[in-house]
Coordinates of C-alpha atoms in Angstrom, one line a residue:
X2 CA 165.9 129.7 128.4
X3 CA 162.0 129.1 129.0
X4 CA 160.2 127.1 126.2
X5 CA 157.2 128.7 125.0
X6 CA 154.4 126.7 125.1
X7 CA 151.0 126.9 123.8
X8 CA 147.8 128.0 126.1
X9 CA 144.5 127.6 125.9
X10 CA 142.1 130.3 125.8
X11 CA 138.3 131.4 126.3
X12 CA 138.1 133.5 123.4
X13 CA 134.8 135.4 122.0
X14 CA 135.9 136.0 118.0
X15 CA 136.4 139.5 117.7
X16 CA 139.2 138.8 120.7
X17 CA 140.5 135.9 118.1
X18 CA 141.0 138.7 115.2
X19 CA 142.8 140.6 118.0
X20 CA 145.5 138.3 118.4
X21 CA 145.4 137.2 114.8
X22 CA 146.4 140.6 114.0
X23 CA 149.2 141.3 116.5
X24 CA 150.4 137.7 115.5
X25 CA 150.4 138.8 111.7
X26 CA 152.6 141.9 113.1
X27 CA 149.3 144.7 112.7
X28 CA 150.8 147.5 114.6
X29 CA 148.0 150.1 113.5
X30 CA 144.5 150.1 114.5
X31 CA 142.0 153.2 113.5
X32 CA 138.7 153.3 114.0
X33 CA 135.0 154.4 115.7
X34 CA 133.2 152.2 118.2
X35 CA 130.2 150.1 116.6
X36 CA 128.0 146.8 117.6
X37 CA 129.0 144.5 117.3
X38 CA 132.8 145.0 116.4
X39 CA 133.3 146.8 119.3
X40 CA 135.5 144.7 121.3
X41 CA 138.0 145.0 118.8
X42 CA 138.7 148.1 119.3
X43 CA 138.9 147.9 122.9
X44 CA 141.2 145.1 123.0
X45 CA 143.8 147.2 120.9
X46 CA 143.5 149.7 122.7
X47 CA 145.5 148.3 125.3
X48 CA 147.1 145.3 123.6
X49 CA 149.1 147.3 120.7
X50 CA 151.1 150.0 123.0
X51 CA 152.1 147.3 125.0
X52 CA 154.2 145.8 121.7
X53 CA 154.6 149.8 120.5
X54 CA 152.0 149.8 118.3
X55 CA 149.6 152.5 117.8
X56 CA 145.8 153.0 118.8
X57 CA 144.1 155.6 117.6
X58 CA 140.2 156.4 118.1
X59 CA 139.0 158.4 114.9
X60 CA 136.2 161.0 114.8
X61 CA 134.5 158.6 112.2
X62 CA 134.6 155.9 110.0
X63 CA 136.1 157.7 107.5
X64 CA 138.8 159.3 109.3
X65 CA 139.6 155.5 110.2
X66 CA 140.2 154.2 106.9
X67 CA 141.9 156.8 106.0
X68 CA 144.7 156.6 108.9
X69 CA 144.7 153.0 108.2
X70 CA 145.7 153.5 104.3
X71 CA 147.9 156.7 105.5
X72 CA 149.5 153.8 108.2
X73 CA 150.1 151.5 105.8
X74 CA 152.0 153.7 103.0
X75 CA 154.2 154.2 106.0
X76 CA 155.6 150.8 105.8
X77 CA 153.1 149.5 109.3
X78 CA 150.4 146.6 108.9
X79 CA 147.5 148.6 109.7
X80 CA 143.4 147.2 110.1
X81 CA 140.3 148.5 111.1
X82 CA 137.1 147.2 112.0
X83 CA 133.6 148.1 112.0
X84 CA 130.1 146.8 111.2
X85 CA 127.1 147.4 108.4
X86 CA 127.3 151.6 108.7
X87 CA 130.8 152.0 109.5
X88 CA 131.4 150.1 106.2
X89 CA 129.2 152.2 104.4
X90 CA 131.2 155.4 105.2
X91 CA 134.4 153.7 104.5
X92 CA 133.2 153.0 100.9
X93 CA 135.5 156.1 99.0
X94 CA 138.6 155.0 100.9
X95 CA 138.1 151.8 100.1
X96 CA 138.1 152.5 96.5
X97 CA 141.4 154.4 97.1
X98 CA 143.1 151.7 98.5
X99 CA 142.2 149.7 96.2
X100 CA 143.7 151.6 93.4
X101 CA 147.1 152.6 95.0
X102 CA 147.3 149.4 95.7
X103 CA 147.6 150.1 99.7
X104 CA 147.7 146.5 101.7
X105 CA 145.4 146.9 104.7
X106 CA 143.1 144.7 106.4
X107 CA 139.3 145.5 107.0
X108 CA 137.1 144.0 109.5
X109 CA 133.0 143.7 109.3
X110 CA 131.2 142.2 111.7
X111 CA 127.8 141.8 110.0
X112 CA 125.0 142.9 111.4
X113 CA 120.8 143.4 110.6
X114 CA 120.5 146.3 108.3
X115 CA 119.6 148.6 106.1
X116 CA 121.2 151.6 107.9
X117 CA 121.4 151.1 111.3
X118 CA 119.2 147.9 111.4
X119 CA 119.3 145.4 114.1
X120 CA 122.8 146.1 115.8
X121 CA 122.7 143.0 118.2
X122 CA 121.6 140.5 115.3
X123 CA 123.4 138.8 113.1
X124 CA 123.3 139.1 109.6
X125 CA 125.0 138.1 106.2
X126 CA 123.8 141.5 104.3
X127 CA 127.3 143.0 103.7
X128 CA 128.5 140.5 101.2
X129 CA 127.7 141.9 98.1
X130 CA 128.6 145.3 99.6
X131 CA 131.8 143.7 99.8
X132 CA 132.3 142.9 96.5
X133 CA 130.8 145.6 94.7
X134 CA 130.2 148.6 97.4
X135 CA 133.3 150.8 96.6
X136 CA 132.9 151.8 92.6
X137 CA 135.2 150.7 89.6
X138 CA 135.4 147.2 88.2
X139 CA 138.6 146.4 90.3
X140 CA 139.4 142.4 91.9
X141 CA 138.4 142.3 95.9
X142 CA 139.4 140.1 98.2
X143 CA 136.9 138.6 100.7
X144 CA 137.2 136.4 103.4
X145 CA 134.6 134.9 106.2
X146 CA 135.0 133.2 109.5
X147 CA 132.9 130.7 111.1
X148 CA 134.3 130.2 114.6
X149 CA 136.7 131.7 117.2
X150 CA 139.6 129.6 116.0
X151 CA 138.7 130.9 111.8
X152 CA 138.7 134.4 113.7
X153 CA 142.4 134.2 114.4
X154 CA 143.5 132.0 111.1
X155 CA 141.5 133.9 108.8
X156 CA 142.6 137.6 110.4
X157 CA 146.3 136.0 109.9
X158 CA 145.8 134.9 106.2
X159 CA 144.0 138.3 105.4
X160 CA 146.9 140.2 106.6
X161 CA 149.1 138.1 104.6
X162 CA 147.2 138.1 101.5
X163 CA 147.3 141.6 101.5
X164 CA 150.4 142.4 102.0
X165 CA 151.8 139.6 99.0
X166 CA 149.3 141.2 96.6
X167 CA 149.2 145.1 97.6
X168 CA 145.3 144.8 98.4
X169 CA 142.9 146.1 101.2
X170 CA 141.6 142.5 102.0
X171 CA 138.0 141.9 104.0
X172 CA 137.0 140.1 106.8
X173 CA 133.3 139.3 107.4
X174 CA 132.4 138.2 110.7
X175 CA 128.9 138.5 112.2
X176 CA 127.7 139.0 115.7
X177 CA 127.1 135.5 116.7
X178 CA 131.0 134.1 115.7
X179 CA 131.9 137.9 117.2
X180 CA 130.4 137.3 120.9
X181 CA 130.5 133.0 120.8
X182 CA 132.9 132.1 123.6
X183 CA 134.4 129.3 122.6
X184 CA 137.9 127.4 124.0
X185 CA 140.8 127.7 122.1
X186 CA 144.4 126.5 121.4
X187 CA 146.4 128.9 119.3
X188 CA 149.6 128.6 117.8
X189 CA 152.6 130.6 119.3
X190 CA 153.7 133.2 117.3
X191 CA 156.6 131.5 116.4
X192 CA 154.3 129.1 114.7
X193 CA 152.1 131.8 112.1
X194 CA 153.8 132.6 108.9
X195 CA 153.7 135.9 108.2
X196 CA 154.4 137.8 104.8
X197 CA 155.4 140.9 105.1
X198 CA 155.5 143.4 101.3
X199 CA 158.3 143.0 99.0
X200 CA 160.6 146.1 99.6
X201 CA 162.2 147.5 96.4
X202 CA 165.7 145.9 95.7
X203 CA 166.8 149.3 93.9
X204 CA 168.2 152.7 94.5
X205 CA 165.9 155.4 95.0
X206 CA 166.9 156.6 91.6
X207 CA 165.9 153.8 90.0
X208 CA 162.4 153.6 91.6
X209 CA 159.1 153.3 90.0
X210 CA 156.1 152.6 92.5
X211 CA 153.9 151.0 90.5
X212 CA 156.3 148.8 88.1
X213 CA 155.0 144.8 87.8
X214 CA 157.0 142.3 89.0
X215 CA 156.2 138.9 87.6
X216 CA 153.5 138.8 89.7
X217 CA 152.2 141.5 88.9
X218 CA 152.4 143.4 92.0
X219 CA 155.0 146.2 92.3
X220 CA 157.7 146.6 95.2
X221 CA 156.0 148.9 97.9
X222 CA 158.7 151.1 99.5
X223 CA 157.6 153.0 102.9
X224 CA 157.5 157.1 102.9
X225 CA 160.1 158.0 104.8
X226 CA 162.6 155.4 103.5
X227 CA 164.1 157.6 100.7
X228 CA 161.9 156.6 97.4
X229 CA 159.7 158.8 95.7
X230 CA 156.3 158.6 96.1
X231 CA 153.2 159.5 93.9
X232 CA 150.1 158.2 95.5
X233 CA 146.9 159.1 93.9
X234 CA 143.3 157.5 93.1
X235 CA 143.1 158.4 89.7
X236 CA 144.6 156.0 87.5
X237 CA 148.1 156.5 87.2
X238 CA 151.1 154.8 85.4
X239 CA 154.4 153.2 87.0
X240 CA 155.2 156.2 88.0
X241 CA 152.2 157.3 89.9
X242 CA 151.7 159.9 88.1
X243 CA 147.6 160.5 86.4
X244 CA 147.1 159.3 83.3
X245 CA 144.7 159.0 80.6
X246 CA 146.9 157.5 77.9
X247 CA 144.0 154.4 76.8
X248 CA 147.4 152.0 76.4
X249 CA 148.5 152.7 80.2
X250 CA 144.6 152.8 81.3
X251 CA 143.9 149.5 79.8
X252 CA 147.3 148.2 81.1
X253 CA 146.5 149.6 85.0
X254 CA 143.0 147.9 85.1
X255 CA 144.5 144.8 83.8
X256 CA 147.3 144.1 86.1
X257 CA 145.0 144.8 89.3
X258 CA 142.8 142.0 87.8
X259 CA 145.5 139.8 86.8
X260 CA 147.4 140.0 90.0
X261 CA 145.4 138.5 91.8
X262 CA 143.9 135.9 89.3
X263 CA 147.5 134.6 89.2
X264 CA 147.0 133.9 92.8
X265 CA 143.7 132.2 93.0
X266 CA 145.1 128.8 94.3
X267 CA 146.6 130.8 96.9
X268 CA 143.7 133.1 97.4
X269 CA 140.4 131.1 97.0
X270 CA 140.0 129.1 100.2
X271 CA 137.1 126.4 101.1
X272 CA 136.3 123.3 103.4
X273 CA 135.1 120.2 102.8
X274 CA 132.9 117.5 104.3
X275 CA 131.8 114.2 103.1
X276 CA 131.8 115.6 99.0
X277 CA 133.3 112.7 98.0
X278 CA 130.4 110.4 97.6
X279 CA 128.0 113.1 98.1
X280 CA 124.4 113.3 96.0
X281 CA 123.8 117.4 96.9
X282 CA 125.8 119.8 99.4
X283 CA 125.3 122.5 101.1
X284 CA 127.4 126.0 99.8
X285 CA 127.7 128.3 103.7
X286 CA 129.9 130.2 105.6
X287 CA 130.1 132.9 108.3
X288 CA 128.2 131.2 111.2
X289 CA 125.8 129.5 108.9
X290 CA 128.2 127.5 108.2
X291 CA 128.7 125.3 111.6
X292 CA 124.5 125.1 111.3
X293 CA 125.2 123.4 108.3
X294 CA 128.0 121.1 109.2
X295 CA 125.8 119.5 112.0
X296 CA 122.7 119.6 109.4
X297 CA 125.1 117.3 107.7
X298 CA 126.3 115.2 110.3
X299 CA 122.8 114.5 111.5
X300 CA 122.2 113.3 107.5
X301 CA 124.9 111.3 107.1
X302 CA 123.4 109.5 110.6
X303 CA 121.1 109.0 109.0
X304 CA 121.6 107.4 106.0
X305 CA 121.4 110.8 103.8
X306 CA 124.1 111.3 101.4
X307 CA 124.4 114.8 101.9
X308 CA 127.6 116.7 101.8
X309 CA 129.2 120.5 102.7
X310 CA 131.5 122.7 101.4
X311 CA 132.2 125.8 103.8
X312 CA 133.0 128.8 101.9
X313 CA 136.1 130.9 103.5
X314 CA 136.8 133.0 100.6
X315 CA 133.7 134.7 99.3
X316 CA 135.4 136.6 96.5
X317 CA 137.2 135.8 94.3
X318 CA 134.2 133.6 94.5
X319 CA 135.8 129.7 93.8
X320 CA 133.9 128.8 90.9
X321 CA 136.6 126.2 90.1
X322 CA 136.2 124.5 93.4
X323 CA 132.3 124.2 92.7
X324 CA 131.9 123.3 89.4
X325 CA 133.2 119.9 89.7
X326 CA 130.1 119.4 93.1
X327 CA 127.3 121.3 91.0
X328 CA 128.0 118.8 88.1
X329 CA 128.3 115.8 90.8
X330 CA 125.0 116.6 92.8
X331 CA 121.4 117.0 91.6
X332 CA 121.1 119.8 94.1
X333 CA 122.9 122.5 96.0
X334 CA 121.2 124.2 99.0
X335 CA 122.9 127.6 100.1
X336 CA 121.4 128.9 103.4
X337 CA 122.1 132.3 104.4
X338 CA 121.4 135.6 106.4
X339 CA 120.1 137.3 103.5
X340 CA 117.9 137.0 100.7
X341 CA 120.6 134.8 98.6
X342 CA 123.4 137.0 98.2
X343 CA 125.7 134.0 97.6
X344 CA 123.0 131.8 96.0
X345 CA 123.4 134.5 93.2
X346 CA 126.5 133.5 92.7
X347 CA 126.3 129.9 92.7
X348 CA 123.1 130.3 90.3
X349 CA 125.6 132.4 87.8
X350 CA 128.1 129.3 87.8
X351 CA 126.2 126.4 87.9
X352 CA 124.3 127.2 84.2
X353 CA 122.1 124.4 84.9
X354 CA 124.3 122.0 86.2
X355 CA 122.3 121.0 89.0
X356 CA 119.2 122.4 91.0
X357 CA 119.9 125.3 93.9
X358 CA 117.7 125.9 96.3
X359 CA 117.6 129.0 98.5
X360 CA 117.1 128.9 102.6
X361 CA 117.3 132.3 103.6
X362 CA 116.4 134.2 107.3
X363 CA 116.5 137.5 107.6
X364 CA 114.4 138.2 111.3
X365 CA 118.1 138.8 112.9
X366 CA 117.8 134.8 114.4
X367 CA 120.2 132.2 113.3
X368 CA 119.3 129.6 110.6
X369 CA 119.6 126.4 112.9
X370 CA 121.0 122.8 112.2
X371 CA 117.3 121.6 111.9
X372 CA 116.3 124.0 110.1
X373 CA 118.9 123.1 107.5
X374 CA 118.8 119.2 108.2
X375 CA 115.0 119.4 107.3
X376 CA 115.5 120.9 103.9
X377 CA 118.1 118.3 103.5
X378 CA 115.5 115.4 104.1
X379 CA 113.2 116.4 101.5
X380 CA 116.0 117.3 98.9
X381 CA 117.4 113.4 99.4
X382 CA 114.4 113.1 97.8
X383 CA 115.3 114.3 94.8
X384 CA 115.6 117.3 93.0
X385 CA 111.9 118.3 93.1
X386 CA 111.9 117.5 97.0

């Protein structure tokens, strides 16, 4: 018998979420070519047949979301992957998934926008899209990468979050982690944990699609498997079936929320670096984030208490892994490819508790470790530097 070993690869990130995703056990893949995600859908093309999985390019964005969630209710991991428009168009579907409570994985490679804005450029303009682009106040799982390697772990962990909690679940990449080559040593797939849905542990007779567990999240049988089905986007009870009862409305909206706030250590994810005697940090993520880390490096060289916290989980955003930093720091500094979509949300927790300052670029260039490390000079300073 040959040992398996591990093998080192030059990998650009979208190739990374390629092989996270076959290594989760994502045997579906729908979608329409876009810049900058582009690659992943080539890749698949050739890489799922070859483990009987299926490829299929769609007429459009919304054609693809809809054979992922149509993929998915068929008992197969399913993902697709797009950038800024794409993710417009698959806004409705989204939604949809999100209340039949349809596991599926989503990939966004950010890039410049409005519309079709700066398609080779990266960007960070998607993330309140993210959160709040489909309609309904409904829980949403985000989750951003920051290098080749994060491409693969992240793309396995979204897979596997949304298949334990019965959630589409977002991946935001950007062009520069997308296209960065970088060398990498990935596990075997002996090595990844993967969660696949609970399957009901009753006779079809017995059935009901959309009755809790102590979790909160119901037993997903597959069509085809003998259960009956009810799927629908209006709110429904365990049944499926629509309702407008304001008992079973209330309940419905309050197990989707509490599902997944009964999984917050599991779901809310963040790095640190050098917090523990730190005087003000640095909030990033996406490819922001590895600017920032060297910012910090640099400071600590130099005598700068400065410290980092990458973000990997946007949303649920981890207020309770903050708080305890905004209320040990005079200042917080959150650089981003935006206009402070995330410095929003750090401003909404921290009441206060400490002084946030923005660093924002939005001319489709990268905010650089200098850039950052000189806004951390003047902030050693104090909080008025």
């Amino acid at each position: 018998m040959t040992e398996e070993k591990r093998v080192r690869r030059l990998l650009q990130g979208n190739e990374a979420i390629v092989y996270g995703a076959l290594a989760a056990r994502c045997r579906f893949f729908a979608g329409y070519p876009i810049t900058p995600a582009s690659e992943i859908a080539e890749q698949l093309s050739v890489r799922l047949p070859a483990v009987n999985g299926t490829f299929i390019q769609m007429e459009d964005e919304i054609a693809s979301i809809g054979a992922v969630i149509g993929a998915s209710l068929a008992g197969v991991k399913a993902m697709t992957a797009t950038s800024g428009p794409g993710f417009s168009l698959m806004q409705e579907n989204l939604g949809f998934a999100c209340a039949a409570e349809v596991p599926c994985v989503i990939v966004n490679v950010m890039r410049g926008g409005p519309s079709t804005g700066l398609p080779t450029s990266p960007a960070q303009g998607d993330v309140q899209m993210a959160r709040w682009g489909t309609h309904g106040d409904h829980p949403i799982i985000v989750l951003a990468v920051s290098s080749v390697l994060d491409s693969f772990t992240i793309t396995v962990k979204a897979f596997n979050l949304s298949e334990r909690y019965r959630v589409p679940v977002l991946v935001l990449s950007d062009e520069v982690v997308a296209h960065t080559r970088e060398s990498v040593e990935l596990p075997l797939n002996s090595e990844v944990k993967v969660v696949d849905r609970i399957a009901p542990g009753m006779p079809p007779d017995w059935y009901k699609p959309y009755q809790e567990d102590a979790r909160g999240v119901p037993p997903m049988a597959a069509f085809g498997d003998g259960y009956r089905h009810h799927v629908t986007g209006l709110v429904h009870d365990q049944d499926g079936f629509p309702t407008q009862n304001p008992q079973e409305v209330e309940k419905f909206h309050h197990r989707l929320s509490m599902k997944i706030t009964k999984g917050l250590d599991d779901i809310q994810l963040t790095r640190k670096f050098y917090m523990e005697d730190a005087e003000f940090f640095v909030i990033a993520y996406g490819s922001v984030a590895r600017s920032a880390l060297r910012a910090v490096e640099e400071a600590r060289r130099a005598g700068i208490r400065a410290g980092l916290v990458q973000l990997i989980t946007l949303f649920p955003f981890p207020r309770r892994t903050l708080i305890p930093y905004l209320q040990q720091c005079h200042s917080v500094l959150v650089p981003e490819l935006n206009l402070g979509q995330i410095s929003r949300e750090v401003q909404r927790i921290n009441q206060g508790l400490c002084t946030v300052v923005k660093q924002n670029r939005v001319d489709g260039k990268l905010i650089t470790p200098q850039e950052i490390y000189s806004r951390l000079v003047k902030l050693s300073a104090g909080p008025a530097g």
